Short mmCIF file of C-alpha atoms in Angstrom, two decimals:
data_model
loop_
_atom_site.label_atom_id
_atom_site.label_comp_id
_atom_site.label_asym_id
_atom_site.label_seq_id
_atom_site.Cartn_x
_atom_site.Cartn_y
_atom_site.Cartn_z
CA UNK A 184 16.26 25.95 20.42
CA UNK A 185 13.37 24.59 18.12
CA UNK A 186 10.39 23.05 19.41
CA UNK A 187 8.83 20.19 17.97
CA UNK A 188 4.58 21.02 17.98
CA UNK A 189 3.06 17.99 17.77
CA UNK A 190 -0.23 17.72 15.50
CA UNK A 191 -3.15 14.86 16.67
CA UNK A 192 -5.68 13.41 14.39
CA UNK A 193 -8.11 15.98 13.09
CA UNK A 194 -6.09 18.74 15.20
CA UNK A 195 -4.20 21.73 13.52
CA UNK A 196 -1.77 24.04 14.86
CA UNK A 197 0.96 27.03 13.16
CA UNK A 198 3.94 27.91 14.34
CA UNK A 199 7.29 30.37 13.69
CA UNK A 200 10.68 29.71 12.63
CA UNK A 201 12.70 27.79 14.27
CA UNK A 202 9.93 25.34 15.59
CA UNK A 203 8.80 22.42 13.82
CA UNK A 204 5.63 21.03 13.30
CA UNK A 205 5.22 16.93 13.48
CA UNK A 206 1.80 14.59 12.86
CA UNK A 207 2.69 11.17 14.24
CA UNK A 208 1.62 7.98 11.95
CA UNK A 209 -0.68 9.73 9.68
CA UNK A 210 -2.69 6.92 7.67
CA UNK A 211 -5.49 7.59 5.50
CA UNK A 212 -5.70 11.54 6.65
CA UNK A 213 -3.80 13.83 4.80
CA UNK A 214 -0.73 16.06 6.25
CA UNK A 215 -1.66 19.90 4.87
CA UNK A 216 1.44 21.98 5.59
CA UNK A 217 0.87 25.80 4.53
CA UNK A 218 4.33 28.19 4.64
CA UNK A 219 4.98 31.34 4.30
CA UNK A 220 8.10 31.30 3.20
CA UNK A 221 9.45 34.78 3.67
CA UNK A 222 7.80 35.04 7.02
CA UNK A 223 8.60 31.80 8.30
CA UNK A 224 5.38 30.95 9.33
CA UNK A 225 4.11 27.25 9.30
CA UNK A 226 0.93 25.55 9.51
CA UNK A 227 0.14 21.90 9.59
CA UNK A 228 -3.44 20.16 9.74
CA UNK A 229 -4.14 16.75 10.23
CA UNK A 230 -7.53 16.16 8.61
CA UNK A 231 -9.82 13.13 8.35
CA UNK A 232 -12.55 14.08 5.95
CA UNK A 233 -12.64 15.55 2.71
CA UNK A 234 -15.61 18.25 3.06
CA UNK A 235 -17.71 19.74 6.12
CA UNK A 236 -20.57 20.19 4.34
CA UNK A 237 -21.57 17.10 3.45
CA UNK A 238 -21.66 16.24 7.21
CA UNK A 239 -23.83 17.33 9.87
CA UNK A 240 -22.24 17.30 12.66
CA UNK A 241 -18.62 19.60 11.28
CA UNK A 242 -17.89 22.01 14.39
CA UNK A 243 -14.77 20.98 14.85
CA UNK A 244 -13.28 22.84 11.71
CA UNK A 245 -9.91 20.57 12.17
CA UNK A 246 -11.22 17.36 10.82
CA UNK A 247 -12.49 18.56 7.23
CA UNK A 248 -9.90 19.73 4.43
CA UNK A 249 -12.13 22.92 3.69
CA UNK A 250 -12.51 24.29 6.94
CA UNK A 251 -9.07 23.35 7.82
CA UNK A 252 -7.32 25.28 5.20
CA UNK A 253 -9.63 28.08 5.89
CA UNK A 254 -8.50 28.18 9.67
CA UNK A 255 -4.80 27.38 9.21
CA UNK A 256 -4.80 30.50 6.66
CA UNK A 257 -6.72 32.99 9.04
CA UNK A 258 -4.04 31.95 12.29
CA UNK A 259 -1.41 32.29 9.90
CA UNK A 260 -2.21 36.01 8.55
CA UNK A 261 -3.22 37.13 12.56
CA UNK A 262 0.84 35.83 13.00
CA UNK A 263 2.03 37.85 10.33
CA UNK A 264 1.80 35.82 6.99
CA UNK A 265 0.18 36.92 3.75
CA UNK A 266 -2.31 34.85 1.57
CA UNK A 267 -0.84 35.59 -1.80
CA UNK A 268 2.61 33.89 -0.10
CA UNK A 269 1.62 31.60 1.12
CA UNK A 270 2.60 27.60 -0.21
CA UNK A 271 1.72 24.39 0.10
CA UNK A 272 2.62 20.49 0.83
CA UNK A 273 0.75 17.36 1.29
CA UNK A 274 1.56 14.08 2.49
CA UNK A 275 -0.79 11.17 3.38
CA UNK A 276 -4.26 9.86 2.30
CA UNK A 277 -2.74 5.91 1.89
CA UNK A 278 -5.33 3.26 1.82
CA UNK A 279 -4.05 0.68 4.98
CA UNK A 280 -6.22 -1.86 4.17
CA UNK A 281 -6.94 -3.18 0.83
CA UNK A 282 -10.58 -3.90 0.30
CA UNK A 283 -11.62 -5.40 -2.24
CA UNK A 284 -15.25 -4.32 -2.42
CA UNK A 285 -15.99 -1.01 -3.95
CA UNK A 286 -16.47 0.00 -0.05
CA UNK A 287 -16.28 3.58 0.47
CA UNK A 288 -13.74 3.82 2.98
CA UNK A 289 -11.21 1.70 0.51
CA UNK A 290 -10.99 5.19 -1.54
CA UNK A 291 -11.16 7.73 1.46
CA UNK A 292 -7.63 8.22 1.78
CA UNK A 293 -7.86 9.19 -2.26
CA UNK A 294 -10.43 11.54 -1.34
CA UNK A 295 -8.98 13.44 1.05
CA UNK A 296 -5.68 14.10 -0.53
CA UNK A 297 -7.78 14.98 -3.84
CA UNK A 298 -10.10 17.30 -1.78
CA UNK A 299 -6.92 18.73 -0.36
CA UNK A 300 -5.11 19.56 -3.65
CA UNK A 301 -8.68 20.90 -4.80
CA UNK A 302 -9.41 23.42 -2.45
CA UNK A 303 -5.85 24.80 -2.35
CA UNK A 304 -6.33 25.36 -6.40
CA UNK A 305 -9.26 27.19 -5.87
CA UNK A 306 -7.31 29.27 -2.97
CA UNK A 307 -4.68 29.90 -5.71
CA UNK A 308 -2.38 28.19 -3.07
CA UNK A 309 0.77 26.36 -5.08
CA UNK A 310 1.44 22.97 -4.05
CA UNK A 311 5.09 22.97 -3.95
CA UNK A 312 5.42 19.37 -3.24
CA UNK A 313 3.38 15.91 -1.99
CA UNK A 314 3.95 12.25 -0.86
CA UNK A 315 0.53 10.70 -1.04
CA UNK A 316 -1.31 8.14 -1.59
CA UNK A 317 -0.03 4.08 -1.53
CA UNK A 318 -0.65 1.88 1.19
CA UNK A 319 2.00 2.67 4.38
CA UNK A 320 1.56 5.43 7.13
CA UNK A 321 3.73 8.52 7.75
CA UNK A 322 5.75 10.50 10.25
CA UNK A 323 6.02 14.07 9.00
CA UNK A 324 7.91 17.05 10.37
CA UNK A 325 7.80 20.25 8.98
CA UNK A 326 11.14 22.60 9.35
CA UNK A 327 9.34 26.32 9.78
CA UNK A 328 13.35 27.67 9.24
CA UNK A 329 14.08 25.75 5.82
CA UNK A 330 10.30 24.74 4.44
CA UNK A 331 11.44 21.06 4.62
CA UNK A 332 8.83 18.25 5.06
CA UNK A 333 10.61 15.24 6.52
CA UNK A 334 8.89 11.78 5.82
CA UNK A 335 9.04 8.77 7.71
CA UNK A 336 7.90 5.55 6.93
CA UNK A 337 8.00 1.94 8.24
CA UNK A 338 10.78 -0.07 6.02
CA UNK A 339 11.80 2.40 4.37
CA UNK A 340 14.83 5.58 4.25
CA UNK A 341 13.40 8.62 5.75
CA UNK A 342 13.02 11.20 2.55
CA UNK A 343 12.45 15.02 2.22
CA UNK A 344 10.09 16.72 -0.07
CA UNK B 268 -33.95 12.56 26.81
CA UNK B 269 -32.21 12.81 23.21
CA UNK B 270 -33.36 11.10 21.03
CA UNK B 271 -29.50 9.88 19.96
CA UNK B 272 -27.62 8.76 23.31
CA UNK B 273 -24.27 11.19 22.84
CA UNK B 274 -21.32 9.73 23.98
CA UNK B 275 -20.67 12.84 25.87
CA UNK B 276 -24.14 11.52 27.88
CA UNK B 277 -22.86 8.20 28.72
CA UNK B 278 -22.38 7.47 32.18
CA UNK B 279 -20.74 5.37 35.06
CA UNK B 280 -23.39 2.67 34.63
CA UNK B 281 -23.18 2.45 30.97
CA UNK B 282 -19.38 2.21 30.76
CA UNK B 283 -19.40 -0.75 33.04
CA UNK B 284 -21.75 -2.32 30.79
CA UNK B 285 -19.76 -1.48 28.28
CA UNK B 286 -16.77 -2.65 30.06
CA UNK B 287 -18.50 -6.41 30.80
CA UNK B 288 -19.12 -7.00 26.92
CA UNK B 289 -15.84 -6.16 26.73
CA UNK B 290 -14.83 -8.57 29.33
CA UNK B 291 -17.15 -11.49 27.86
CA UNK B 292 -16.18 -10.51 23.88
CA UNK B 293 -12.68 -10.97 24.96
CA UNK B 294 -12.71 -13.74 27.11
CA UNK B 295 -14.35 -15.78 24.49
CA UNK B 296 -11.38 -14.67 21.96
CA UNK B 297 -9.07 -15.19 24.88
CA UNK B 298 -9.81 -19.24 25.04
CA UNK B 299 -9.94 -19.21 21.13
CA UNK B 300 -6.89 -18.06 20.82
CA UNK B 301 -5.39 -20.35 24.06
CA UNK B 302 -6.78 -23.05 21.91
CA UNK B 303 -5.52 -22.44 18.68
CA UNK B 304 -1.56 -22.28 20.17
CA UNK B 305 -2.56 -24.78 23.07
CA UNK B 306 -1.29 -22.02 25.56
CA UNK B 307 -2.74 -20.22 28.06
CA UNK B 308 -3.12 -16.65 27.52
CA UNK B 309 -3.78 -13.88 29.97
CA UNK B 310 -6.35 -11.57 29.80
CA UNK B 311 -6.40 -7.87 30.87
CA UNK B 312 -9.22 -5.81 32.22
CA UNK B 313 -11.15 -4.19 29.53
CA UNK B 314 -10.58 -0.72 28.79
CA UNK B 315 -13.57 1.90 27.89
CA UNK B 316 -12.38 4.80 25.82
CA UNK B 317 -13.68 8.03 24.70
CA UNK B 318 -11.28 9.31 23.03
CA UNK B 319 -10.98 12.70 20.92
CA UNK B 320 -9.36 11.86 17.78
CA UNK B 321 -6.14 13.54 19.00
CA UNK B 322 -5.63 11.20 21.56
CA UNK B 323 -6.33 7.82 19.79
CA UNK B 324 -3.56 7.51 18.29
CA UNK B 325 -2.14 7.35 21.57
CA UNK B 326 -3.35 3.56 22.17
CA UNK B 327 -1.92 0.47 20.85
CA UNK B 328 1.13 1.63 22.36
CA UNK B 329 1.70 5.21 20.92
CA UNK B 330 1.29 6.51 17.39
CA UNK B 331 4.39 4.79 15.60
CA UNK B 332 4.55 1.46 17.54
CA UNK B 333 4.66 -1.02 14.85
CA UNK B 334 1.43 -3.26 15.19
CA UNK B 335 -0.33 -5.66 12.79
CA UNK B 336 -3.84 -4.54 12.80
CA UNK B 337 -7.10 -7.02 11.43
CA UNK B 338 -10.23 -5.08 10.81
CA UNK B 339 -13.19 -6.34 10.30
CA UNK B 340 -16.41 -4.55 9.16
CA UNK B 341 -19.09 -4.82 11.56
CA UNK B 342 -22.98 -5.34 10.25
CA UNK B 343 -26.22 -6.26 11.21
CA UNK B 344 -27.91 -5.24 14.33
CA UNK B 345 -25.27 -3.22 15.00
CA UNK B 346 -22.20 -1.39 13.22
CA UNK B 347 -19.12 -0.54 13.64
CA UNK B 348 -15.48 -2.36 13.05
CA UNK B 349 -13.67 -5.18 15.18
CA UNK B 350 -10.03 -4.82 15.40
CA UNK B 351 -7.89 -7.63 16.60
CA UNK B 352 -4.58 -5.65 16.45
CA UNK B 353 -0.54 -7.53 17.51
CA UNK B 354 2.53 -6.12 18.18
CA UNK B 355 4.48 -7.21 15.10
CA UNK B 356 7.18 -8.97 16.92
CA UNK B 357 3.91 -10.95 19.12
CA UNK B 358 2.10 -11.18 15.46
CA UNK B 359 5.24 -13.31 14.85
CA UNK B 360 5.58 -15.33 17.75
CA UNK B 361 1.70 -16.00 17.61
CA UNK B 362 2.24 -17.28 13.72
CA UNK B 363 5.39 -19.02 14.66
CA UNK B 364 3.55 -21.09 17.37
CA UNK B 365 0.60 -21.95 14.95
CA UNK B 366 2.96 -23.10 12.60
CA UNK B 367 5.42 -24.94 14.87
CA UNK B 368 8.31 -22.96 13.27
CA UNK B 369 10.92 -21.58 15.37
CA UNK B 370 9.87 -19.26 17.93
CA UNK B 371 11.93 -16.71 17.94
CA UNK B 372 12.36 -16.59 13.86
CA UNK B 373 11.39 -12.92 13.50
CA UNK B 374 12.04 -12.94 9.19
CA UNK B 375 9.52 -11.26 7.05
CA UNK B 376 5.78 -12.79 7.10
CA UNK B 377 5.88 -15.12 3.96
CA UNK B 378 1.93 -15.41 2.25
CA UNK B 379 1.26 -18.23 4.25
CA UNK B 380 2.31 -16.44 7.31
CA UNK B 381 -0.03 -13.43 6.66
CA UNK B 382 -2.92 -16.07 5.94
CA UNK B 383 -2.36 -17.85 9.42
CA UNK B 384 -3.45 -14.30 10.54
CA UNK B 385 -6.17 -13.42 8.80
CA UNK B 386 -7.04 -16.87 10.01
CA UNK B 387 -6.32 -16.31 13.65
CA UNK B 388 -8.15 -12.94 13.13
CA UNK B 389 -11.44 -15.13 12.16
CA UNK B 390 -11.41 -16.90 14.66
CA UNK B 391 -10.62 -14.23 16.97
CA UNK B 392 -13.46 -11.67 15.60
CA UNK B 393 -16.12 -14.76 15.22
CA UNK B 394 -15.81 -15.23 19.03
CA UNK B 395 -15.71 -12.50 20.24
CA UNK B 396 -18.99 -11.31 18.26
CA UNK B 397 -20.61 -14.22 18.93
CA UNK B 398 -20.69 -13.78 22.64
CA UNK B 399 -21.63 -10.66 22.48
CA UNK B 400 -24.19 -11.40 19.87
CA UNK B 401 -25.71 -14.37 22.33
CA UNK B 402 -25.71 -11.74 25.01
CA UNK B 403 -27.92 -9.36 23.18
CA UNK B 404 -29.64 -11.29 21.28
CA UNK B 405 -28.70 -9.56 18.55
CA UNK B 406 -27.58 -10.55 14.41
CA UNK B 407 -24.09 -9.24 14.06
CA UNK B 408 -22.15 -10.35 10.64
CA UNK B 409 -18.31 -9.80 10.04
CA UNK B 410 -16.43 -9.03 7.01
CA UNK B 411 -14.03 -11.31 5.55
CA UNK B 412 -10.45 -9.92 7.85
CA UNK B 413 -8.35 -6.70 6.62
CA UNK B 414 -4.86 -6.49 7.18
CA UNK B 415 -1.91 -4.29 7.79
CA UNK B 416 1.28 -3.82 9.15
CA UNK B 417 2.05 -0.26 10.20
CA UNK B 418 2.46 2.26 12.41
CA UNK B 419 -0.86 2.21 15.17
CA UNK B 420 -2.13 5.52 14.26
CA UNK B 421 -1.74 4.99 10.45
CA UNK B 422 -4.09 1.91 11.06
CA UNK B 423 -6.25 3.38 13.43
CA UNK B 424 -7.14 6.41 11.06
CA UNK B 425 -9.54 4.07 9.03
CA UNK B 426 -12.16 3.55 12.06
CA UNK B 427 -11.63 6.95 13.32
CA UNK B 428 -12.39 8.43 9.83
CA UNK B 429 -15.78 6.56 10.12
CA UNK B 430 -16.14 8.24 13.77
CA UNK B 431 -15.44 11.26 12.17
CA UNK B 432 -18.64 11.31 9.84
CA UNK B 433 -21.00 11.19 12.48
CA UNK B 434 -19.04 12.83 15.80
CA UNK B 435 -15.80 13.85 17.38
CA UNK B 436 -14.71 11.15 19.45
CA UNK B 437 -14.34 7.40 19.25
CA UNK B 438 -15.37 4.90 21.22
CA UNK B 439 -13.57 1.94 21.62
CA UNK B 440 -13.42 -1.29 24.30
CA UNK B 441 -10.13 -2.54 24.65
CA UNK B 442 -8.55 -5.14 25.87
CA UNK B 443 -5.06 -5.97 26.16
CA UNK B 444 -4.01 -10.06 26.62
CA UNK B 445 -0.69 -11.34 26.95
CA UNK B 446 1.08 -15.14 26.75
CA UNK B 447 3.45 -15.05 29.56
CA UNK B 448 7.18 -15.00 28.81
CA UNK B 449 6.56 -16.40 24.90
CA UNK B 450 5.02 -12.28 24.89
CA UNK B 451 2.54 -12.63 22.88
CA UNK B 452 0.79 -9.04 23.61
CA UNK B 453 -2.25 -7.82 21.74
CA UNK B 454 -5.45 -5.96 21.74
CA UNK B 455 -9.37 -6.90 21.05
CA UNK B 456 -10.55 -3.19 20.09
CA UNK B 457 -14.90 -2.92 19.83
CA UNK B 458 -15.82 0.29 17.74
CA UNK B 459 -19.42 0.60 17.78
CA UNK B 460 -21.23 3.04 15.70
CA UNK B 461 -23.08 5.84 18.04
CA UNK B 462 -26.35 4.71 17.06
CA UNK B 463 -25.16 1.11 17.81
CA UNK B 464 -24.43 1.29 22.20
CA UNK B 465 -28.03 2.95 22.21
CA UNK B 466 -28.88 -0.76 20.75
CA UNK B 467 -26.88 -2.93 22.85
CA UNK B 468 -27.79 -0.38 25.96
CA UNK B 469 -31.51 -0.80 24.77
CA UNK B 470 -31.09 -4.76 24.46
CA UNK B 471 -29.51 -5.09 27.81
CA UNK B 472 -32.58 -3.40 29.12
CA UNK B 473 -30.65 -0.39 30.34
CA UNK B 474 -32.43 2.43 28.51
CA UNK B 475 -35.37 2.72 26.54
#
């Protein structure tokens, strides 16, 4: 029987076939799913921010896309995965409210999911597929059997990418 | 002690004092709000959370409940946001009230429907930050309102996200109201900036 892992805010976790890995009503963070797909071995992070170094106080690796990634790919090859495998999809980094002032935070959902796709380019990590961006939240769940990422959203039919 | 008052640091005493602006922010939004549909509303005990990120998304009912959600940037003497946030199906009977339409006519928010509640979310924000503004004494501006309908932890992740530049949990003072059996259920949500409770603690003549 699969489990379903659930993911908080700025929280990541990995996982084996035939579990699944969910992040409830994910808003302006941004959904990083890494698979190995030979392997079977998933990981999802739920981050908030787009880099740890340009903030001070970044212990908690979970909340930045950088250190995220980095973590998520370390658990993943202690489980059994390798690097040069492994694959990638993204979903989230909407923008909930619409400012109209050049605020920053209008444009951090933007940010994240273009720090995201950045840092997995440099990894040499392929982005197989992504649902970002717009202005709605998600429900994702990642199949760790069939490398499906199931999206959710308010109004609308549930899709896979 | 610290120079910066960690939220880790705060104790019983400063929660309740926390927990009393809440009470007088609220209160203040309460009678707007009884007021503006002629109604009396109910008010809940405030709430003082510190919340790790991964559980904040379990407020407002749990990370998919449907909610409307009006933000408002917080400036001034202190920072932060003001959320005013609705279940949708109270967001409607709230609108439906102000607007003498039939109450239990649950059809998509027109424009003018989605203005009432920016409106009511003025009104709302202005009172409660004015009370707690005359309690401290201190200048505290709002934004014009923000809004969205969406799942609570979609609309949460845009305060938390500013939480998450400076720490690794939120603070928030919540307070849940209701209407009685019209159901209008809701929350007044306070998310001060870390530097900002040392402020209000230091105004209140609690530290110094």
């Amino acid at each position: 029987m699969a489990e379903m892992i659930k993911v908080g805010m700025a929280d990541l976790k990995t996982c084996k076939t035939p579990d699944i890995l969910t992040t409830l009503g994910l808003g302006s963070c941004v959904g990083i799913v890494l698979y190995d797909p030979s392997k079977k071995i998933a990981g999802l992070a739920h981050i908030m921010l787009p880099d740890s170094t340009q903030i001070r106080n970044n212990s908690n690796k979970a909340k930045f896309a950088d250190t995220a990634i980095d973590v998520l790919i370390d658990e993943m090859i202690s489980m059994g995965a390798r690097k040069d495998r492994l694959v990638a999809k993204l979903a989230g980094g909407a923008q909930m409210f619409s400012f109209n002032s050049s605020n920053d935070l209008m444009k951090i959902g933007l940010r994240n999911a273009e720090a995201s796709k950045k840092i997995l380019k440099a990894l040499n990590i392929r982005i197989l597929s992504e649902d970002t961006g717009e202005n709605y939240g998600r429900t994702i769940e990642f199949n760790s059997d069939n490398g499906e990422l199931l999206i959710k959203t308010i109004g609308k039919e549930p899709k896979t990418i | 002690m610290d120079d910066k008052l960690s939220m880790d640091k705060l104790n019983e005493m400063h929660i309740d004092i926390l927990r009393e602006i809440g009470n007088i922010g609220a209160g203040n939004a309460t009678t707007a709000l009884s007021q503006m549909i002629n109604k009396k509303v109910d008010m809940g005990v405030p709430k003082v959370n510190i919340l790790e990120f991964k559980e904040l998304s379990e407020v407002l009912g749990g990370a998919e409940n449907l909610v409307v959600g009006i933000l408002f940037n917080v400036t001034g003497e202190i920072n932060g946001m003001m959320m005013f946030a609705l279940e949708q199906s109270s967001a409607h009977v709230l609108v439906n009230l102000l607007m003498g339409k039939n109450i239990d006519d649950f059809s998509e928010f027109t424009e003018m429907d989605l203005s009432a509640l920016n409106e009511i979310g003025n009104i709302i924000a202005g009172a409660y930050l004015s009370s707690l503004s005359g309690l401290t004494n201190l200048k505290i501006n709002a934004s014009i309102p923000h809004l969205a309908i969406d799942m609570a932890g979609a609309i949460l992740s845009v305060p938390a996200i500013e939480f998450g530049k400076t720490g690794d949990k939120a603070l928030m003072i919540q307070t849940d109201f209701g209407e009685g059996k019209e159901e209008v259920d809701g929350y007044f949500i306070l998310i001060p900036e870390e530097d900002s409770f040392r402020t209000i603690l230091k105004t209140l003549g609690i530290m110094g």
